[in-house]
């Protein structure tokens, strides 16, 4: 194995969070001033479903990375089963990578209550909410006769752990919730 000459090492001082860049304070030292970090976000005061920006960071060359919190289930009340969250992940990844060249990642969160979508530059929360609703509508209207995207042994690690019926039901609940109360947390 080649020795690491540290040329690729990241200097954390070179990256800033837009919400704290003015004060130059490190988020780990004063979490109260870092409201966008998910662990410091009060999950008891939110109403799912919602779409919100979880964090926004700027690189030293000006690139801005935006991470969205897409919450489908009410925190501390319910969470998705692995098969439905897995199916939703396949659809959302497919839809987002096809639609946006600036998407970096689409992943479920650890509590299985929703997803994170990370992208360069980003769009307004309202726009993202609209895009997610459209994606969910595609899932709801997806023909049961068609195979779930990339749910094969070559493209997926657990192709048997999928459930289109539950994913569709969850997508419908998301659309209904956003339509009735809006996209805010
Ligand atoms: Zn998979």
Coordinates of C-alpha atoms and ligand atoms in Angstrom, one line a residue:
X1 CA 0.0 0.0 0.0
X2 CA 1.3 3.5 -0.9
X3 CA 2.1 5.9 1.8
X4 CA -0.3 8.7 2.3
X5 CA 1.5 12.0 1.6
X6 CA -1.4 14.0 2.9
X7 CA -1.9 15.9 -0.4
X8 CA -5.6 15.0 -0.4
X9 CA -6.2 15.8 3.2
X10 CA -9.1 18.2 3.9
X11 CA -8.5 21.2 6.0
X12 CA -11.8 21.9 7.8
X13 CA -10.9 25.6 8.2
X14 CA -11.2 26.0 4.4
X15 CA -14.9 25.1 4.4
X16 CA -17.7 27.2 5.9
X17 CA -21.3 26.7 6.9
X18 CA -23.3 29.6 5.5
X19 CA -25.2 30.0 8.8
X20 CA -22.1 30.4 10.9
X21 CA -19.5 31.9 8.5
X22 CA -20.0 35.4 9.8
X23 CA -19.3 34.6 13.4
X24 CA -16.4 32.2 12.4
X25 CA -17.5 29.9 15.2
X26 CA -17.0 26.2 14.9
X27 CA -20.4 24.4 15.1
X28 CA -19.1 21.7 17.4
X29 CA -18.2 24.4 20.0
X30 CA -21.5 26.2 20.0
X31 CA -24.3 24.0 18.7
X32 CA -27.0 26.5 19.6
X33 CA -25.7 28.7 16.7
X34 CA -25.8 25.8 14.3
X35 CA -29.5 25.2 13.8
X36 CA -29.2 23.4 10.5
X37 CA -27.2 20.5 11.8
X38 CA -29.7 17.7 12.1
X39 CA -28.7 16.4 15.6
X40 CA -29.3 19.9 17.0
X41 CA -32.7 20.2 15.4
X42 CA -35.5 19.7 17.8
X43 CA -37.4 16.7 16.4
X44 CA -40.3 17.1 18.9
X45 CA -41.3 20.5 17.4
X46 CA -41.9 19.4 13.8
X47 CA -44.8 18.3 11.9
X48 CA -44.2 15.8 9.1
X49 CA -44.3 15.5 6.2
X50 CA -42.1 18.4 5.4
X51 CA -39.2 19.6 3.2
X52 CA -36.5 21.8 4.7
X53 CA -32.9 22.7 4.1
X54 CA -30.8 20.8 6.7
X55 CA -27.5 22.4 5.9
X56 CA -25.8 24.6 3.4
X57 CA -22.0 24.6 3.1
X58 CA -19.7 26.6 0.9
X59 CA -16.3 25.3 -0.3
X60 CA -13.2 27.3 -0.6
X61 CA -13.7 27.7 -4.4
X62 CA -17.2 28.9 -4.1
X63 CA -19.2 25.7 -4.6
X64 CA -22.2 25.5 -2.4
X65 CA -23.6 22.2 -1.2
X66 CA -27.2 22.0 0.0
X67 CA -28.6 19.1 2.0
X68 CA -32.4 18.8 2.2
X69 CA -34.3 16.9 5.0
X70 CA -37.3 15.2 3.3
X71 CA -39.4 13.9 6.2
X72 CA -42.1 11.4 5.5
X73 CA -42.9 10.2 9.0
X74 CA -43.6 12.1 12.2
X75 CA -40.4 11.8 14.3
X76 CA -40.8 9.7 17.5
X77 CA -44.2 8.5 16.3
X78 CA -43.5 6.1 13.4
X79 CA -40.9 5.0 10.9
X80 CA -40.8 3.2 7.6
X81 CA -40.2 -0.5 7.2
X82 CA -36.9 -1.4 5.5
X83 CA -38.7 -2.7 2.4
X84 CA -40.8 0.5 1.7
X85 CA -37.9 2.8 2.5
X86 CA -35.7 0.7 0.1
X87 CA -38.2 1.0 -2.7
X88 CA -38.7 4.7 -2.2
X89 CA -34.9 5.1 -2.2
X90 CA -34.6 3.4 -5.6
X91 CA -37.4 5.5 -7.2
X92 CA -36.2 8.8 -5.7
X93 CA -32.6 8.1 -6.7
X94 CA -33.6 7.2 -10.2
X95 CA -35.9 10.3 -10.6
X96 CA -33.4 12.7 -9.1
X97 CA -30.3 11.5 -10.9
X98 CA -32.3 11.6 -14.2
X99 CA -33.7 15.1 -13.6
X100 CA -30.9 17.0 -11.9
X101 CA -27.2 16.9 -12.9
X102 CA -26.3 18.7 -9.7
X103 CA -27.6 16.0 -7.3
X104 CA -24.8 14.4 -5.3
X105 CA -26.7 11.9 -3.1
X106 CA -30.2 10.6 -2.2
X107 CA -30.2 8.6 1.0
X108 CA -32.6 7.5 3.7
X109 CA -31.9 8.8 7.2
X110 CA -30.9 6.5 10.0
X111 CA -34.3 6.7 11.8
X112 CA -36.1 5.6 8.6
X113 CA -38.4 8.6 8.9
X114 CA -37.3 10.2 5.7
X115 CA -34.5 11.0 3.2
X116 CA -31.7 13.4 2.7
X117 CA -31.0 14.8 -0.8
X118 CA -27.7 16.6 -1.3
X119 CA -26.9 18.7 -4.3
X120 CA -24.7 21.5 -5.6
X121 CA -26.3 25.0 -5.4
X122 CA -29.7 23.8 -4.5
X123 CA -33.2 25.3 -5.0
X124 CA -35.7 27.0 -2.7
X125 CA -37.4 24.7 -0.2
X126 CA -40.7 25.4 -1.9
X127 CA -39.4 24.3 -5.3
X128 CA -37.8 21.2 -3.8
X129 CA -41.1 20.3 -2.1
X130 CA -42.9 20.6 -5.5
X131 CA -40.3 18.4 -7.1
X132 CA -40.6 15.8 -4.4
X133 CA -44.4 15.8 -4.7
X134 CA -44.0 15.2 -8.4
X135 CA -41.6 12.4 -7.8
X136 CA -44.0 10.8 -5.3
X137 CA -46.8 11.1 -7.9
X138 CA -44.6 9.2 -10.3
X139 CA -44.3 6.4 -7.7
X140 CA -48.0 6.3 -7.0
X141 CA -48.8 6.0 -10.7
X142 CA -46.0 3.5 -11.5
X143 CA -47.5 0.3 -13.0
X144 CA -47.5 -2.7 -10.6
X145 CA -46.7 -4.8 -13.7
X146 CA -43.3 -3.1 -14.1
X147 CA -40.2 -4.1 -12.1
X148 CA -38.9 -1.7 -9.4
X149 CA -36.0 0.2 -10.9
X150 CA -32.6 -1.5 -10.4
X151 CA -34.0 -4.1 -8.0
X152 CA -31.8 -6.8 -9.4
X153 CA -28.8 -8.7 -7.9
X154 CA -26.4 -6.8 -10.2
X155 CA -27.7 -3.3 -9.2
X156 CA -28.9 -3.8 -5.6
X157 CA -27.6 -5.4 -2.4
X158 CA -31.0 -6.6 -1.2
X159 CA -33.3 -7.0 -4.2
X160 CA -35.8 -9.0 -2.3
X161 CA -36.3 -6.3 0.4
X162 CA -38.7 -4.2 -1.6
X163 CA -42.4 -3.4 -1.3
X164 CA -44.0 -1.3 -4.0
X165 CA -47.5 -1.4 -2.4
X166 CA -46.2 0.1 0.9
X167 CA -44.0 2.6 -1.0
X168 CA -47.0 3.8 -3.0
X169 CA -49.1 4.1 0.2
X170 CA -46.3 6.2 1.9
X171 CA -45.9 8.3 -1.3
X172 CA -49.7 9.0 -1.2
X173 CA -49.5 10.0 2.5
X174 CA -46.6 12.4 1.8
X175 CA -48.5 14.0 -1.1
X176 CA -51.7 14.3 1.1
X177 CA -49.8 15.8 4.0
X178 CA -48.0 18.4 1.9
X179 CA -51.2 19.3 0.1
X180 CA -53.1 19.8 3.3
X181 CA -50.6 21.6 5.5
X182 CA -47.8 22.8 3.2
X183 CA -44.1 21.8 3.1
X184 CA -43.0 23.5 6.3
X185 CA -41.7 21.6 9.3
Ligands
LIG1 ZN1 -31.3 -1.5 -3.4

